[in-house]
CSV table of C-alpha atoms in Angstrom, one decimal:
chain,number,residue,atom,x,y,z
A,1335,LYS,CA,113.0,78.3,80.9
A,1336,THR,CA,115.3,79.8,83.4
A,1337,HIS,CA,114.5,83.3,82.2
A,1338,PHE,CA,110.8,82.5,82.4
A,1339,ARG,CA,111.1,81.3,86.0
A,1340,PHE,CA,113.0,84.4,86.8
A,1341,LEU,CA,110.4,86.7,85.4
A,1342,LEU,CA,107.6,84.8,87.2
A,1343,ASP,CA,109.5,85.1,90.5
A,1344,LEU,CA,110.1,88.8,89.8
A,1345,ALA,CA,106.5,89.5,89.1
A,1346,ARG,CA,105.4,87.6,92.2
A,1347,ARG,CA,107.9,89.4,94.5
A,1348,THR,CA,106.8,92.8,93.1
A,1349,LEU,CA,103.1,91.9,93.7
A,1350,LEU,CA,102.3,92.1,90.0
A,1351,MET,CA,101.4,88.4,90.0
A,1352,SER,CA,99.8,86.1,92.5
A,1353,ASP,CA,99.3,82.3,92.6
A,1354,TRP,CA,95.7,81.5,91.7
A,1355,GLY,CA,95.0,78.5,93.9
A,1356,PHE,CA,91.2,78.2,93.0
A,1357,ASP,CA,91.4,75.1,90.9
A,1358,HIS,CA,93.3,71.8,91.0
A,1359,GLU,CA,96.0,72.8,88.5
A,1360,PRO,CA,98.9,75.2,89.3
A,1361,SER,CA,98.2,78.6,87.8
A,1362,CYS,CA,98.8,82.2,88.3
A,1363,LEU,CA,97.1,85.6,88.0
A,1364,ILE,CA,98.8,88.5,86.2
A,1365,PRO,CA,96.2,91.3,86.2
A,1366,CYS,CA,98.0,93.5,83.6
A,1367,MET,CA,97.5,90.8,81.0
A,1368,ILE,CA,93.7,90.7,81.3
A,1369,THR,CA,92.1,92.4,78.3
A,1370,SER,CA,88.3,91.9,78.8
A,1371,SER,CA,86.3,94.7,80.4
A,1372,LYS,CA,83.1,95.2,82.3
A,1373,LYS,CA,81.4,98.5,83.4
A,1374,TYR,CA,79.6,98.9,86.7
A,1375,ASP,CA,77.6,102.1,86.3
A,1376,ASN,CA,75.6,101.6,89.6
A,1377,ALA,CA,77.8,99.5,91.7
A,1378,GLU,CA,76.5,100.9,95.0
A,1379,SER,CA,72.9,100.0,94.3
A,1380,GLU,CA,73.9,96.5,93.2
A,1381,TYR,CA,76.5,95.8,95.9
A,1382,GLY,CA,76.4,98.2,98.8
A,1383,LEU,CA,78.7,100.7,100.5
A,1384,SER,CA,81.8,102.1,98.8
A,1385,PHE,CA,85.0,103.8,99.7
A,1386,VAL,CA,87.5,105.4,97.4
A,1387,PHE,CA,91.3,105.8,97.3
A,1388,ASP,CA,91.3,109.2,95.4
A,1389,PHE,CA,94.5,110.0,93.5
A,1390,SER,CA,93.1,112.9,91.6
A,1391,GLN,CA,95.0,115.5,93.6
A,1392,THR,CA,98.3,113.9,92.9
A,1393,PHE,CA,99.0,111.1,90.3
A,1394,PHE,CA,97.8,107.5,89.9
A,1395,PRO,CA,100.9,105.4,89.7
A,1396,LEU,CA,101.0,102.6,87.1
A,1397,GLY,CA,100.6,99.2,88.8
A,1398,VAL,CA,99.0,100.2,92.1
A,1399,PHE,CA,95.6,98.8,91.1
A,1400,GLN,CA,97.1,95.6,89.8
A,1401,ARG,CA,99.1,95.1,93.0
A,1402,LEU,CA,96.0,95.6,95.2
A,1403,VAL,CA,94.2,93.0,93.1
A,1404,CYS,CA,97.0,90.5,93.6
A,1405,LEU,CA,97.1,91.1,97.4
A,1406,CYS,CA,93.3,90.8,97.7
A,1407,VAL,CA,93.2,87.6,95.6
A,1408,SER,CA,96.1,86.1,97.6
A,1409,TYR,CA,94.3,87.1,100.9
A,1410,SER,CA,91.1,85.5,99.6
A,1411,ARG,CA,92.9,82.1,99.4
A,1412,LEU,CA,93.4,82.1,103.1
A,1413,TYR,CA,89.7,81.3,103.5
A,1414,THR,CA,88.6,77.8,102.5
A,1415,THR,CA,85.1,79.1,101.7
A,1416,SER,CA,86.1,81.8,99.3
A,1417,GLN,CA,84.7,81.5,95.8
A,1418,ALA,CA,87.0,82.1,92.8
A,1419,PRO,CA,87.3,85.8,91.8
A,1420,THR,CA,85.9,87.2,88.6
A,1421,LEU,CA,88.5,89.5,86.9
A,1422,TYR,CA,88.4,92.1,84.2
A,1423,GLN,CA,90.9,94.7,83.1
A,1424,GLU,CA,89.5,97.4,85.3
A,1425,SER,CA,87.6,95.5,88.0
A,1426,CYS,CA,87.7,92.5,90.2
A,1427,THR,CA,84.9,90.8,92.2
A,1428,LEU,CA,86.3,88.6,94.9
A,1429,PHE,CA,85.4,86.9,98.2
A,1430,TRP,CA,87.0,86.9,101.6
A,1431,GLY,CA,85.1,83.9,102.9
A,1432,SER,CA,81.5,84.9,102.5
A,1433,GLU,CA,82.2,88.6,102.1
A,1434,GLU,CA,81.8,89.8,98.5
A,1435,ILE,CA,83.9,92.8,97.4
A,1436,LEU,CA,84.1,94.7,94.1
A,1437,ILE,CA,87.3,96.6,93.3
A,1438,GLN,CA,87.4,99.0,90.4
A,1439,ASP,CA,89.9,101.2,88.6
A,1440,VAL,CA,87.9,104.3,87.9
A,1441,LYS,CA,89.8,107.1,86.3
A,1442,ASP,CA,92.2,108.4,89.0
A,1443,ASN,CA,90.6,106.4,91.7
A,1444,ILE,CA,90.5,102.9,93.2
A,1445,LYS,CA,86.9,102.3,94.3
A,1446,VAL,CA,86.0,99.4,96.7
A,1447,THR,CA,82.4,98.4,97.0
A,1448,ILE,CA,81.3,96.0,99.7
A,1449,SER,CA,78.2,93.7,99.4
A,1450,LYS,CA,74.9,94.7,101.0
A,1451,GLY,CA,74.4,93.5,104.6
A,1452,ASN,CA,78.1,93.0,105.2
A,1453,SER,CA,78.7,93.1,109.0
A,1454,LYS,CA,82.5,93.6,108.7
A,1455,VAL,CA,82.6,96.9,106.8
A,1456,SER,CA,85.1,98.5,109.1
A,1457,GLU,CA,87.3,95.5,109.1
A,1458,ILE,CA,87.4,95.4,105.3
A,1459,LEU,CA,88.2,99.1,105.3
A,1460,ARG,CA,91.1,98.5,107.7
A,1461,ILE,CA,92.5,95.6,105.7
A,1462,MET,CA,92.4,97.6,102.4
A,1463,ARG,CA,94.1,100.6,104.0
A,1464,SER,CA,96.9,98.3,105.3
A,1465,MET,CA,97.3,96.7,101.9
A,1466,MET,CA,97.5,100.1,100.2
A,1467,MET,CA,100.1,101.3,102.7
A,1468,LYS,CA,102.2,98.2,102.0
A,1469,ILE,CA,102.1,98.8,98.3
A,1470,LYS,CA,103.1,102.5,98.9
A,1471,ASN,CA,105.9,101.6,101.2
A,1472,ASP,CA,107.2,98.7,99.1
A,1473,MET,CA,107.2,100.8,95.9
A,1474,SER,CA,108.8,103.7,97.6
A,1475,SER,CA,111.6,101.6,99.0
A,1476,SER,CA,112.3,99.7,95.8
A,1477,SER,CA,112.5,102.6,93.3
A,1478,THR,CA,111.9,106.3,92.8
A,1479,ALA,CA,108.7,105.3,91.0
A,1480,GLY,CA,106.9,104.9,94.3
A,1481,GLU,CA,108.1,108.2,95.8
A,1482,GLY,CA,105.3,110.7,96.4
A,1483,ILE,CA,102.5,108.2,96.3
A,1484,SER,CA,99.5,109.6,98.2
A,1485,TRP,CA,95.8,109.6,98.1
A,1486,ILE,CA,92.7,110.9,99.9
A,1487,LEU,CA,90.5,108.2,101.4
A,1488,GLN,CA,86.8,109.0,100.9
A,1489,LEU,CA,84.0,107.0,102.7
A,1490,GLN,CA,80.5,106.9,101.4
A,1491,ASP,CA,78.1,108.6,103.8
A,1492,CYS,CA,74.7,106.8,103.6
A,1493,THR,CA,73.3,108.7,106.6
A,1494,VAL,CA,72.4,111.7,104.5
A,1495,ASN,CA,73.0,111.1,100.8
A,1496,ARG,CA,74.4,107.9,99.2
A,1497,ARG,CA,76.2,110.0,96.6
A,1498,ARG,CA,78.1,111.9,99.3
A,1499,TYR,CA,81.6,110.9,100.2
A,1500,VAL,CA,83.4,112.1,103.4
A,1501,ASP,CA,87.2,112.4,104.0
A,1502,PHE,CA,88.5,109.5,106.2
A,1503,GLU,CA,89.7,111.8,109.0
A,1504,GLN,CA,86.5,113.7,109.1
A,1505,ALA,CA,84.4,110.5,109.1
A,1506,LYS,CA,86.6,109.2,111.9
A,1507,LYS,CA,85.9,112.2,114.1
A,1508,LEU,CA,82.2,111.9,113.4
A,1509,LYS,CA,82.3,108.1,114.0
A,1510,LEU,CA,80.5,107.7,110.7
A,1511,ALA,CA,78.4,104.5,110.7
A,1512,PRO,CA,79.0,101.8,109.7
A,1513,TRP,CA,82.6,102.5,109.0
A,1514,PHE,CA,83.6,103.2,112.6
A,1515,GLU,CA,80.9,101.3,114.5
A,1516,THR,CA,83.3,98.4,115.3
A,1517,PHE,CA,86.5,100.0,114.1
A,1518,LYS,CA,89.4,98.1,115.7
A,1519,ASP,CA,93.0,99.1,116.4
A,1520,ALA,CA,95.4,98.1,113.6
A,1521,LYS,CA,97.1,95.6,115.8
A,1522,GLU,CA,94.0,93.5,116.3
A,1523,THR,CA,93.3,90.6,114.0
A,1524,THR,CA,89.8,89.2,114.5
A,1525,GLY,CA,87.1,88.0,112.2
A,1526,VAL,CA,87.7,88.9,108.6
A,1527,THR,CA,91.3,90.1,109.5
A,1528,LEU,CA,92.5,86.6,109.3
A,1529,ASN,CA,96.3,86.6,109.9
A,1530,LEU,CA,96.6,90.0,108.2
A,1531,GLU,CA,99.9,91.1,109.7
A,1532,GLU,CA,101.6,87.8,109.0
A,1533,PHE,CA,100.1,87.7,105.5
A,1534,LEU,CA,101.4,91.1,104.6
A,1535,SER,CA,104.9,90.5,106.1
A,1536,ASP,CA,105.1,87.3,103.9
A,1537,MET,CA,104.3,89.2,100.7
A,1538,LYS,CA,107.9,90.3,99.9
A,1539,PHE,CA,108.7,93.2,97.6
A,1540,THR,CA,112.5,93.1,97.0
């Protein structure tokens, strides 16, 4: 029993497990233990806009997707109106309040698709970037496994062609809508950015 608690605590501290908190009984989420799958061939048409953390030019470290899912599910619990997530081995549909988000592990990419009509697209992008940076920094500081983690962030450009993706820095220069219409400084925490900095600082990786 002591060993079991130690393993649970280790998994929680390394972001490979999160407390569930969507029912009345104490339970936890361990994404790497999920075996069921579901394919989303046309997620953009079903959900809305997408952005991609593209690892194809470097390497896709084991556990990054699972850690992002744990952070996103934990963040979802901060909203009393969030519905319970739906999880599969390579995808997760979750809610931050009323905002529906689909996260997918697609080959060497992590793809995030935001529900149609979402008014907080730029805020969700900022939160996801912050979460990914936390995962990178924590993995790098804890072991050599995290060294060299890098990606190219690609944003969907729906102004010309919905199949076209634009590099984040280029999109930022162009103030590509809707990604940068209401883009806020990283220090601001308004709307969907509910206690983001405090939340991330509390998620220890030691």
